[in-house]
mmCIF file of C-alpha atoms in Angstrom:
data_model
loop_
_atom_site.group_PDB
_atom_site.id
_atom_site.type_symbol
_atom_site.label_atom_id
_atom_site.label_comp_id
_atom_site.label_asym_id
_atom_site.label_seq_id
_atom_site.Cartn_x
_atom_site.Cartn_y
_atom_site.Cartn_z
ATOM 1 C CA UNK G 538 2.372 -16.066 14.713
ATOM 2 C CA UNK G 539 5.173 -14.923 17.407
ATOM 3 C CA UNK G 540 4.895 -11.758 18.501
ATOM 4 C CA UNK G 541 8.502 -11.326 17.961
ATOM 5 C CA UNK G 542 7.947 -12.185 14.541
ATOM 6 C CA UNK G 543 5.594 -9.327 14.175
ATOM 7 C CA UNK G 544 7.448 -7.151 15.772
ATOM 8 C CA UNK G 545 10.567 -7.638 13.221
ATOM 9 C CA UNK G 546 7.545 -7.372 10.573
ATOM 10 C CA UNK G 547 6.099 -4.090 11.314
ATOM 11 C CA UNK G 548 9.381 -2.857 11.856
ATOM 12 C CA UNK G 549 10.484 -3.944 8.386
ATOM 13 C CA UNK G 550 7.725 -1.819 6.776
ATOM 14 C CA UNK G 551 8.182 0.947 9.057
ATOM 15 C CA UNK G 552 12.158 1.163 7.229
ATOM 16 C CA UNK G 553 10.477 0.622 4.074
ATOM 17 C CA UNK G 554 12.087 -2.477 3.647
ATOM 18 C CA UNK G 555 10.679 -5.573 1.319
ATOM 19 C CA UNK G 556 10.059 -8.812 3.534
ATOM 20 C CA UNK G 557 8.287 -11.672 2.978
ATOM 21 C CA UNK G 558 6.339 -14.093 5.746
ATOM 22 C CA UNK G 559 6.354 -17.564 4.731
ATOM 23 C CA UNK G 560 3.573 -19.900 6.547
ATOM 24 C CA UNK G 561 3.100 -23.476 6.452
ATOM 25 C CA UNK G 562 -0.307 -23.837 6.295
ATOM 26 C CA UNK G 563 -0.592 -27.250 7.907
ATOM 27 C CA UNK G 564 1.124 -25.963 11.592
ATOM 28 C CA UNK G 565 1.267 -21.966 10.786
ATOM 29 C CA UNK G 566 5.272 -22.148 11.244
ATOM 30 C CA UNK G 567 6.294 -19.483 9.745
ATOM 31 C CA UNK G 568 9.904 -17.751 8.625
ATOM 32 C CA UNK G 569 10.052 -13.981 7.942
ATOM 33 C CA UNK G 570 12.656 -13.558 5.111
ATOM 34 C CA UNK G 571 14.195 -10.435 3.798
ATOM 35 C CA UNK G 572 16.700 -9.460 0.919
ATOM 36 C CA UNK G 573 19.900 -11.013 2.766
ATOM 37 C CA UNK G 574 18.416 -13.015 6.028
ATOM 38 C CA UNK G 575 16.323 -14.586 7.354
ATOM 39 C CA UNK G 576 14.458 -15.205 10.982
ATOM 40 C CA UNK G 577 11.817 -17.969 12.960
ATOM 41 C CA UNK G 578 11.527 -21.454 13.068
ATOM 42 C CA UNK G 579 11.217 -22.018 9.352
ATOM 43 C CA UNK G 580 14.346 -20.079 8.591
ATOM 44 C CA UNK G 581 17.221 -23.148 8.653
ATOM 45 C CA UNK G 582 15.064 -23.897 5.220
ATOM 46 C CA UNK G 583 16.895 -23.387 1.917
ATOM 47 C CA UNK G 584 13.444 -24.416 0.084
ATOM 48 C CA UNK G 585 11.743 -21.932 2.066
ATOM 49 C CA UNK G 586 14.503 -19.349 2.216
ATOM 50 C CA UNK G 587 14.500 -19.257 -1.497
ATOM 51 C CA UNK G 588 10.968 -19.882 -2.463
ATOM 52 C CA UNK G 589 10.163 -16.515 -0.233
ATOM 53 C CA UNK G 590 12.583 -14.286 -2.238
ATOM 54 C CA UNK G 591 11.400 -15.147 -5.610
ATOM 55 C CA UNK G 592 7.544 -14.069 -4.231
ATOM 56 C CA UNK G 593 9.986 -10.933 -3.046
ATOM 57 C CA UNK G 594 11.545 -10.564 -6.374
ATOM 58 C CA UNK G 595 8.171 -10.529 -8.370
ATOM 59 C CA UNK G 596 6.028 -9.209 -5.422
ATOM 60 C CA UNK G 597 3.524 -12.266 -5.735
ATOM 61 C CA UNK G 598 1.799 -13.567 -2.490
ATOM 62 C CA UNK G 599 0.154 -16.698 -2.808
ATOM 63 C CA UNK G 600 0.180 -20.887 -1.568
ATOM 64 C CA UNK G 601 2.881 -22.465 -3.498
ATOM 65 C CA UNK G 602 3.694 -26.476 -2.987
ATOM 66 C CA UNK G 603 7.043 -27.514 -1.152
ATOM 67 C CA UNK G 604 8.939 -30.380 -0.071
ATOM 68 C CA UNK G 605 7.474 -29.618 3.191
ATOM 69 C CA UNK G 606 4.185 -28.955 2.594
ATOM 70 C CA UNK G 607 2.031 -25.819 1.496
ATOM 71 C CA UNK G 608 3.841 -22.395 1.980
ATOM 72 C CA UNK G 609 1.354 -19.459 1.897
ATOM 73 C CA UNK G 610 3.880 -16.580 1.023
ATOM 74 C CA UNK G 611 3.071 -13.122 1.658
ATOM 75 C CA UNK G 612 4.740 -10.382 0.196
ATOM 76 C CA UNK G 613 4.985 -7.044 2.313
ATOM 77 C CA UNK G 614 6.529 -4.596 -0.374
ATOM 78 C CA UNK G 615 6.602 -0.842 1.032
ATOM 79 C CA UNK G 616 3.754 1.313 0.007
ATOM 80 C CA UNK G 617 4.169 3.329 -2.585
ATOM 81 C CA UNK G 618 4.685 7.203 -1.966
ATOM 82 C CA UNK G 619 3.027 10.294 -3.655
ATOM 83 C CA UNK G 620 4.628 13.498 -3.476
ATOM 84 C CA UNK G 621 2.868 16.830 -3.451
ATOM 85 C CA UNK G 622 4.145 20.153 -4.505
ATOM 86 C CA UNK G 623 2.547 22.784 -3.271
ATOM 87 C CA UNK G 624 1.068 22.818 -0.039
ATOM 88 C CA UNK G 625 -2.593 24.615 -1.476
ATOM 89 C CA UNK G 626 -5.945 24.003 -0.849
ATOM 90 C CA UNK G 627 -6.154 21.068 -2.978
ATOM 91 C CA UNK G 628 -3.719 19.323 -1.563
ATOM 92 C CA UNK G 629 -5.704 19.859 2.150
ATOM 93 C CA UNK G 630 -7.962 17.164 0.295
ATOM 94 C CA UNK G 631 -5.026 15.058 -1.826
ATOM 95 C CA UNK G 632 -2.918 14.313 1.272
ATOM 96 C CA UNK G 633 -5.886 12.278 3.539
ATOM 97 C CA UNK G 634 -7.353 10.908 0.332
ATOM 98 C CA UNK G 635 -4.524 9.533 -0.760
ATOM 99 C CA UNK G 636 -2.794 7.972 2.445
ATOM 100 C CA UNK G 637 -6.735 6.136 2.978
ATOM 101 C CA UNK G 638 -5.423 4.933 -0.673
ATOM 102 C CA UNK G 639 -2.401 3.371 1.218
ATOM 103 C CA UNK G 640 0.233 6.370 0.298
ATOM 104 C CA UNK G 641 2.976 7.646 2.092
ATOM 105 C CA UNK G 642 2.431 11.444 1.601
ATOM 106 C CA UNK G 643 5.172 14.023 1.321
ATOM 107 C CA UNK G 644 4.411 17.774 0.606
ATOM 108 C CA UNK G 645 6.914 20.321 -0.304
ATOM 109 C CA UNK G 646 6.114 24.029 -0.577
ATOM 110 C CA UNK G 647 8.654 26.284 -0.147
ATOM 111 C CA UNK G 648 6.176 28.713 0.824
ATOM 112 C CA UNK G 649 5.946 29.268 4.776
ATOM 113 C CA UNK G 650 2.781 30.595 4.318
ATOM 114 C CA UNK G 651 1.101 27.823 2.801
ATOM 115 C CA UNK G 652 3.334 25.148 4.678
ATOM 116 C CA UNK G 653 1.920 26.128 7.910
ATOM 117 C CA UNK G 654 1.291 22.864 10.381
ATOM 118 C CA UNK G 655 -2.129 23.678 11.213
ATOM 119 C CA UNK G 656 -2.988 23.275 7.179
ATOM 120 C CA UNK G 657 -1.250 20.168 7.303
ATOM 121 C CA UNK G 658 -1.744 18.085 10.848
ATOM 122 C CA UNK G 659 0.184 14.966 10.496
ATOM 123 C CA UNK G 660 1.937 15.888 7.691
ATOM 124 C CA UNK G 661 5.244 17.642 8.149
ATOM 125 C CA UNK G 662 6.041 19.829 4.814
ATOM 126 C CA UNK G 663 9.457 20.020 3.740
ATOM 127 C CA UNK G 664 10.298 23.858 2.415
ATOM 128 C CA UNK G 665 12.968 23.095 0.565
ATOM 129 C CA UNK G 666 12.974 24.322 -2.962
ATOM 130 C CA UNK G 667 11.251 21.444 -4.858
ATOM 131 C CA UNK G 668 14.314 20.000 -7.133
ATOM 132 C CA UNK G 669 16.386 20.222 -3.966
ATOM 133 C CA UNK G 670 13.061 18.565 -2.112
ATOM 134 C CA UNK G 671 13.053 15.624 -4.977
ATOM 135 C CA UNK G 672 16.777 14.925 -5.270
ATOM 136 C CA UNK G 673 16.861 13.735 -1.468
ATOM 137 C CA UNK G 674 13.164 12.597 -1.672
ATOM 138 C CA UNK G 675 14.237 10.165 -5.117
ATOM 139 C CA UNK G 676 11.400 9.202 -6.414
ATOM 140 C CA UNK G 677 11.795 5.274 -7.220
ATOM 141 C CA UNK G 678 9.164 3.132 -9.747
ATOM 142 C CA UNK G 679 7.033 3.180 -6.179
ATOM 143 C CA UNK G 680 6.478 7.092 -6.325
ATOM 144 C CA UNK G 681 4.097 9.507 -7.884
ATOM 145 C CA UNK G 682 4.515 12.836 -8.118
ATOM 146 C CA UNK G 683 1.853 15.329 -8.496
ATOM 147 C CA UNK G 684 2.622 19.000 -8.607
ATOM 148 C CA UNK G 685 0.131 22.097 -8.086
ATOM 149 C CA UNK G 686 1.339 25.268 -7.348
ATOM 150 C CA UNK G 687 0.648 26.439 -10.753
ATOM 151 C CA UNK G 688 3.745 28.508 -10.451
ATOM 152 C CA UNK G 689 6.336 27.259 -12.977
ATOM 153 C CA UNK G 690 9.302 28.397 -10.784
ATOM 154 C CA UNK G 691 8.136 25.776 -8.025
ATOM 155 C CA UNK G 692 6.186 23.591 -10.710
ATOM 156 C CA UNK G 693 9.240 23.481 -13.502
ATOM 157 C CA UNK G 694 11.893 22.177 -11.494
ATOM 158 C CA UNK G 695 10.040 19.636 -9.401
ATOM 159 C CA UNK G 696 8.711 18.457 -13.254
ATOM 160 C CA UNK G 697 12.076 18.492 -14.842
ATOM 161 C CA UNK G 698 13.176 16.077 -11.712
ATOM 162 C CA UNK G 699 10.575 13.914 -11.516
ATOM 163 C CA UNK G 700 10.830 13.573 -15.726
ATOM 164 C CA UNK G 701 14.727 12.297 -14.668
ATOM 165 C CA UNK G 702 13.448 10.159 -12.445
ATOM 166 C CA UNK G 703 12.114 6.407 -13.039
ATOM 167 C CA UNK G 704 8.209 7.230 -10.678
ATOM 168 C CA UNK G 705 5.252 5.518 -12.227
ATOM 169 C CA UNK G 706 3.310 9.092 -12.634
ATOM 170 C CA UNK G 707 3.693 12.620 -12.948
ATOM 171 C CA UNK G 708 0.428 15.222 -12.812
ATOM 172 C CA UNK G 709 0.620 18.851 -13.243
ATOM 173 C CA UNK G 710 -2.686 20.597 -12.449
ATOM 174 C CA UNK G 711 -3.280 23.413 -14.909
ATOM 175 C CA UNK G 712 -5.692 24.202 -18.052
ATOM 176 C CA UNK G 713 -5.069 22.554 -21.258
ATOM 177 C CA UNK G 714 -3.307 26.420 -21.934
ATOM 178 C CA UNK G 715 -1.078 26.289 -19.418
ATOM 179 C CA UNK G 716 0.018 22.857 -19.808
ATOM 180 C CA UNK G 717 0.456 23.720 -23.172
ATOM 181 C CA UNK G 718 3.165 26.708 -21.830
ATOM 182 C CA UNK G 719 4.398 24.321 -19.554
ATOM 183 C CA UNK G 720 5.676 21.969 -22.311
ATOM 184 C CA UNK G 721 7.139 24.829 -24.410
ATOM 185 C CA UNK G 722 9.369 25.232 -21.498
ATOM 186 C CA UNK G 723 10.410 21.719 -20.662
ATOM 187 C CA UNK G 724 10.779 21.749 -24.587
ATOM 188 C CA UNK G 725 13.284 24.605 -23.837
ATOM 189 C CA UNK G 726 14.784 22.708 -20.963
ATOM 190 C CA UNK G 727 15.897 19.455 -23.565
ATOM 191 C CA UNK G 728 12.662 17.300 -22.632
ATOM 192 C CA UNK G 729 11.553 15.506 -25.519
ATOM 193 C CA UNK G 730 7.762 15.098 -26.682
ATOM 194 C CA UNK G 731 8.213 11.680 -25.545
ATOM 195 C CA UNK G 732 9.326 12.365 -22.155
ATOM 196 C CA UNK G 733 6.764 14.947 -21.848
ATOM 197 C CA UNK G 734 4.340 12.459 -22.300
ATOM 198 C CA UNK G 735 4.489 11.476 -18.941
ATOM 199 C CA UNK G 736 3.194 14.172 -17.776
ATOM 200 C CA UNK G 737 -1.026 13.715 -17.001
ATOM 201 C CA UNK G 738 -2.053 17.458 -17.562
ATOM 202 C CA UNK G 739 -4.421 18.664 -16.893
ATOM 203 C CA UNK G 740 -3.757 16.181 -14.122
ATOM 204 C CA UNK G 741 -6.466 14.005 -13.028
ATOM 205 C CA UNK G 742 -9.293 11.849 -14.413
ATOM 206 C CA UNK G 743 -11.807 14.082 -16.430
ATOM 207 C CA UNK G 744 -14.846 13.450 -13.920
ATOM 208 C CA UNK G 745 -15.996 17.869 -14.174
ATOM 209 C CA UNK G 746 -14.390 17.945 -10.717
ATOM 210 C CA UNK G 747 -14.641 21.448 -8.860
ATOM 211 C CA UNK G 748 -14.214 21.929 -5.600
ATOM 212 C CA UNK G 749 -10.524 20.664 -3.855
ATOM 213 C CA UNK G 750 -12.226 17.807 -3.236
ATOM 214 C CA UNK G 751 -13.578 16.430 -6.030
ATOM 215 C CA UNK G 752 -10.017 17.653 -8.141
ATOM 216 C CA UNK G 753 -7.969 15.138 -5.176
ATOM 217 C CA UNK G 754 -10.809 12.412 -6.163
ATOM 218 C CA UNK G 755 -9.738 12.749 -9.535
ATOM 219 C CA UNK G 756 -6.552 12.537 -8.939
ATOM 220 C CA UNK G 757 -6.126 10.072 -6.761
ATOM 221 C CA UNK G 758 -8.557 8.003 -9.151
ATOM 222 C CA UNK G 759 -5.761 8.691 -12.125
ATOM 223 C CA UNK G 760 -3.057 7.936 -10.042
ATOM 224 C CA UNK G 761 -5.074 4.285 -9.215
ATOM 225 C CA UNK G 762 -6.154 3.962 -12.537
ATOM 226 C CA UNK G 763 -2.123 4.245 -13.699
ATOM 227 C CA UNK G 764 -0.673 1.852 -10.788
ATOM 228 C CA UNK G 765 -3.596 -0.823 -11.165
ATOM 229 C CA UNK G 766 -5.200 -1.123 -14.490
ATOM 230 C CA UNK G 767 -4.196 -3.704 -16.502
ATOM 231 C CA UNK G 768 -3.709 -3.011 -20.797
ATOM 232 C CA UNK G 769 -6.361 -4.176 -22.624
ATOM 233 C CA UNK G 770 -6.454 -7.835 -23.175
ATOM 234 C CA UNK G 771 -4.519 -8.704 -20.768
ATOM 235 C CA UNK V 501 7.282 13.925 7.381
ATOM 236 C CA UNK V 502 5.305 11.457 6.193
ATOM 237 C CA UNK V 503 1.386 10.983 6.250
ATOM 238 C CA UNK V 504 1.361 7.405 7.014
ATOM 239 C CA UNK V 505 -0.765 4.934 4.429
ATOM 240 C CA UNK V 506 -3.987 4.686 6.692
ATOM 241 C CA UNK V 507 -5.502 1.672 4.828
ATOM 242 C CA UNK V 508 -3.899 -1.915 4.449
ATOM 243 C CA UNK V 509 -1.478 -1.405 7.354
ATOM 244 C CA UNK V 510 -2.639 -0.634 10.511
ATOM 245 C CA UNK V 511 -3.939 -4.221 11.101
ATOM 246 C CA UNK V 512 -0.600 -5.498 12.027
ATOM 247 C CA UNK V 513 -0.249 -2.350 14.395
ATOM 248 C CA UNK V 514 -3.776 -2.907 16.186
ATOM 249 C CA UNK V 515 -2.684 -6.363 16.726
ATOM 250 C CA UNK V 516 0.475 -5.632 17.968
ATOM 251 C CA UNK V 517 -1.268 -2.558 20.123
ATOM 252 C CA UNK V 518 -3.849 -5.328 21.229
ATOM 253 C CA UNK V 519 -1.312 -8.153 22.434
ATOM 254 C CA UNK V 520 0.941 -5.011 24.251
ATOM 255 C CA UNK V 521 -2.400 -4.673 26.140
ATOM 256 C CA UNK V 522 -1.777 -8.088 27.175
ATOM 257 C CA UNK V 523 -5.125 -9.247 25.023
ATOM 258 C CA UNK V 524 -5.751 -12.498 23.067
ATOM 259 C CA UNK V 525 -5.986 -11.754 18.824
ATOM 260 C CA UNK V 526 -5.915 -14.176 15.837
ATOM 261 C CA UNK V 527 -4.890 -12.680 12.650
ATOM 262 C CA UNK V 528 -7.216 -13.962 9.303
ATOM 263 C CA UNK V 529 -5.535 -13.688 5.813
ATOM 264 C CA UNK V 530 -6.372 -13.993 2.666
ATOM 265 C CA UNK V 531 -4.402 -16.861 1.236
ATOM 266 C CA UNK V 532 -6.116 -17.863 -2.245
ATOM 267 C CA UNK V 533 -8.681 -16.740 -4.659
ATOM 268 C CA UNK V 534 -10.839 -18.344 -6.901
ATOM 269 C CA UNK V 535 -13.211 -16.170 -9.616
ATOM 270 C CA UNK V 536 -14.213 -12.881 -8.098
ATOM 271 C CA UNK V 537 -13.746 -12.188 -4.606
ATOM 272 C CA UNK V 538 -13.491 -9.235 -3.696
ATOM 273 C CA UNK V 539 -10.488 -9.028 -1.382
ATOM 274 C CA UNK V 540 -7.093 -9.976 -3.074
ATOM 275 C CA UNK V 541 -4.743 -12.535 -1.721
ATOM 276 C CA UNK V 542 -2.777 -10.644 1.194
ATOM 277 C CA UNK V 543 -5.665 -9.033 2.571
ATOM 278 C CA UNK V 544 -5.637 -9.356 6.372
ATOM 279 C CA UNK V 545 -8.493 -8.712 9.390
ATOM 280 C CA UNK V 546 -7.481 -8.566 13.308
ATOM 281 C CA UNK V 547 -9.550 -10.097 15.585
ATOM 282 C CA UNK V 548 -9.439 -8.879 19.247
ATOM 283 C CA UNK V 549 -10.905 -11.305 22.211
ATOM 284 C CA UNK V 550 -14.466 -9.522 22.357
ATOM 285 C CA UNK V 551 -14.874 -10.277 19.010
ATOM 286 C CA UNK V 552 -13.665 -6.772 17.715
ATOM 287 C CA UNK V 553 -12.589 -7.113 13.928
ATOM 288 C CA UNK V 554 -9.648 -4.842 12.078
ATOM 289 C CA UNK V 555 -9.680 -4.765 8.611
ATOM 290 C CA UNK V 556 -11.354 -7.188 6.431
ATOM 291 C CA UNK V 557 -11.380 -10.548 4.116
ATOM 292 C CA UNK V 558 -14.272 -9.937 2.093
ATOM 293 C CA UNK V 559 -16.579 -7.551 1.025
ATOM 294 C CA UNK V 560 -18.244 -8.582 4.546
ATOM 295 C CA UNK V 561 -19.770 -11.477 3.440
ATOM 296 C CA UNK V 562 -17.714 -14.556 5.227
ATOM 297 C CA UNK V 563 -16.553 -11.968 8.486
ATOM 298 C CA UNK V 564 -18.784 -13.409 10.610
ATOM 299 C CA UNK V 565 -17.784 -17.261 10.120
ATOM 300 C CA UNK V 566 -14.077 -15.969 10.534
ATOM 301 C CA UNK V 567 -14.111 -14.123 13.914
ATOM 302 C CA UNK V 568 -15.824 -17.003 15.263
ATOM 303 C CA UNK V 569 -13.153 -19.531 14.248
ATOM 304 C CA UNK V 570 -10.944 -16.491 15.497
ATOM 305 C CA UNK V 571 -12.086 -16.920 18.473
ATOM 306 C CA UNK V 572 -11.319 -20.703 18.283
ATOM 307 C CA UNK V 573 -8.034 -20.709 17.924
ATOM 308 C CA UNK V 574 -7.459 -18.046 20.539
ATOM 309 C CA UNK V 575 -9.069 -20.892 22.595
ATOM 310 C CA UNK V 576 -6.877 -23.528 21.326
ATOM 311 C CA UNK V 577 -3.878 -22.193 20.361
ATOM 312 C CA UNK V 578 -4.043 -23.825 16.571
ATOM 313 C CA UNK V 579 -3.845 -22.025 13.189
ATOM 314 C CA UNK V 580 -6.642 -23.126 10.772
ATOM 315 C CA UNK V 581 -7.525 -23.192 7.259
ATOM 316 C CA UNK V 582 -10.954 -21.740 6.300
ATOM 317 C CA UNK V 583 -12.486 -22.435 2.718
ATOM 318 C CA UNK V 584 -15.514 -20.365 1.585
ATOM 319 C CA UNK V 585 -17.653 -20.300 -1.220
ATOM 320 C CA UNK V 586 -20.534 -21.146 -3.176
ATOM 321 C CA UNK V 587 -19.724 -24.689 -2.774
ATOM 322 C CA UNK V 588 -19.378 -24.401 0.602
ATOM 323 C CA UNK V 589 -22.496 -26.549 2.265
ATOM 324 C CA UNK V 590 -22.711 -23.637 4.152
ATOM 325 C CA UNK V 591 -22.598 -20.989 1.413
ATOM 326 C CA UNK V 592 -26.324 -20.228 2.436
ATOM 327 C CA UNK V 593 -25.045 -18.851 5.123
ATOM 328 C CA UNK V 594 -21.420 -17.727 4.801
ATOM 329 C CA UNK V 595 -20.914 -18.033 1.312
ATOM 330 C CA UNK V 596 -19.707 -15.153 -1.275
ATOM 331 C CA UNK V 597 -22.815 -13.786 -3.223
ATOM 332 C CA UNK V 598 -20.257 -12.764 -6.022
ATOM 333 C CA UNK V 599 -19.977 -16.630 -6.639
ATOM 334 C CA UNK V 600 -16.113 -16.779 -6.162
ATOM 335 C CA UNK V 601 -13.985 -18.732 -3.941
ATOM 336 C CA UNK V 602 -11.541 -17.794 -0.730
ATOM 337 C CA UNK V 603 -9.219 -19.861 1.475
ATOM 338 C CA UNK V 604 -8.561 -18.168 4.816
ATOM 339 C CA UNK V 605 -5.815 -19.101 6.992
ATOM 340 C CA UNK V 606 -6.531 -18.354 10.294
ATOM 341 C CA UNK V 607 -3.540 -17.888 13.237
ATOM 342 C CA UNK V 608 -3.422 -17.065 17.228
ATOM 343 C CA UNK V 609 -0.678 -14.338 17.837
ATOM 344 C CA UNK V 610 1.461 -15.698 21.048
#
């Protein structure tokens, strides 16, 4: 590979932006492609050009067969992002857990108190008010959103957006009681049962986690367990 | 603002850190699967000039085989194609206990 190849690469996923490398297996000469261009030696190559952006458009990697010769197409889509509301002691655990999981972490808390950078080191929290936070944020079929500050005037709002938005899962840590409250409200708000039903609450996977810990294990493990697991049968 | 994904992606960064240093590193990927492996397709491991390895293509059974071809084509300059697995005369050695199958394209970074 060129090193100015993988320089334009790393950039690409640094802007969040889908790219795929296309190899020729037989001589490694390779084209990186993205949405509207295309760059390296491979690149004057319609077949290649086109055969990368339909791996884009259905984020497959994988050896396909070409007029000239094997392409091994890989698929760089950006990671998917979780966002955190409420900047507690859980999330101390959620945010390392889940960026190991390959996560870009964001963590609002309006709170100064709880936002403080020493509870967070690498992780710059955004205070805005969470429906403010999640309407520049927008959450895209790549986002999660978990919330647990278990105060509805931070928790309802950053619910009620992520509900309008089109992210892949929504948690809400609480007892069965208060989630039960929680959709009385949302109820209130013009959510129907069906779009409440997104909601995982009592977030997380029901493992009789405890400490902050074991509850970001859990949740991290639902959050998995929603992206990755194929239905039944399938 | 971000915490940045820790897992998958800082292979391309240590081998970009690596050649800024000025040293030699061959990038392995995971190019096909067969059965259970236990890597998916995509799945990358950096290997420095000392042998140092970034990441991984397996569950750690076929590393070993692929720094040293790593190491090869730092030598020679050419991009190879690695198959591994139970058929593999070698599988005794390097194979994948799981019983599946992985091809492994192997590359110098210039």
């Amino acid at each position: 590979m060129q090193s100015s190849l993988l320089e334009r690469l790393i950039r690409a996923r640094d802007e969040r932006r889908a790219v795929v490398l296309a190899t020729r297996l037989e001589d490694g000469q390779q084209a990186l492609v993205f949405a509207k261009s295309a760059e390296g030696p491979l690149a004057g190559d319609e077949t290649v050009v086109e055969a990368a952006r339909q791996a884009m458009l259905t984020d497959r990697s994988g050896v396909v067969e070409t007029g000239i010769g094997k392409l091994f197409l890989h698929a760089y889509v950006p990671s998917p992002r979780l966002i955190v509301v409420g900047a507690v002691h859980i999330a101390q655990a959620l945010v390392p857990m889940a960026a190991m999981a390959g996560y870009y972490v964001t963590v609002i808390d309006p709170r100064r108190a709880f936002a403080s950078d020493s509870r967070f080191p690498n992780v710059t929290v955004l205070t805005d008010w969470p429906d403010e936070a999640l309407e520049t944020l927008k959450p895209d079929r790549a986002t999660a959103v978990v919330t647990l500050t278990h105060d509805p005037k931070l928790d309802d709002p950053a619910l009620a957006a992520a509900l309008k938005s089109q992210c892949f899962y929504i948690g809400a840590l609480g007892s069965k009681r208060t989630h039960d409250k929680r959709l009385s409200r949302l109820g209130e708000m013009g959510f129907s049962p069906d779009d409440m039903a997104r909601i995982h609450g009592p977030v997380g996977l029901n493992i009789g986690a405890l400490s902050p810990a074991e509850i970001a294990v859990s949740i991290v493990g639902q959050i998995t367990q929603v992206r990755r697991r194929k239905p039944e049968g399938a | 603002m971000n915490a940045l994904p820790t897992y998958d992606d800082d292979v391309l960064g240590k081998v970009q850190e690596w050649r800024g240093a000025g040293r030699k590193v061959a990038l392995a990927t995971v190019v096909t699967t067969w059965g259970s492996s236990p890597r998916p397709v995509g799945s990358q491991m950096a290997v420095g000039p000392d042998g140092a390895m970034i990441g991984s293509v397996s569950g750690g059974c076929i590393e070993g085989a692929v720094v040293k071809e790593a190491l090869d084509a730092m030598k020679d300059g050419k991009p190879r194609l690695l198959d591994f697995g139970v058929t593999d005369e070698q599988a005794w050695d390097v194979g994948l206990a799981c019983g599946g199958k992985v091809q492994v394209f192997v590359e110098p970074v210039d």
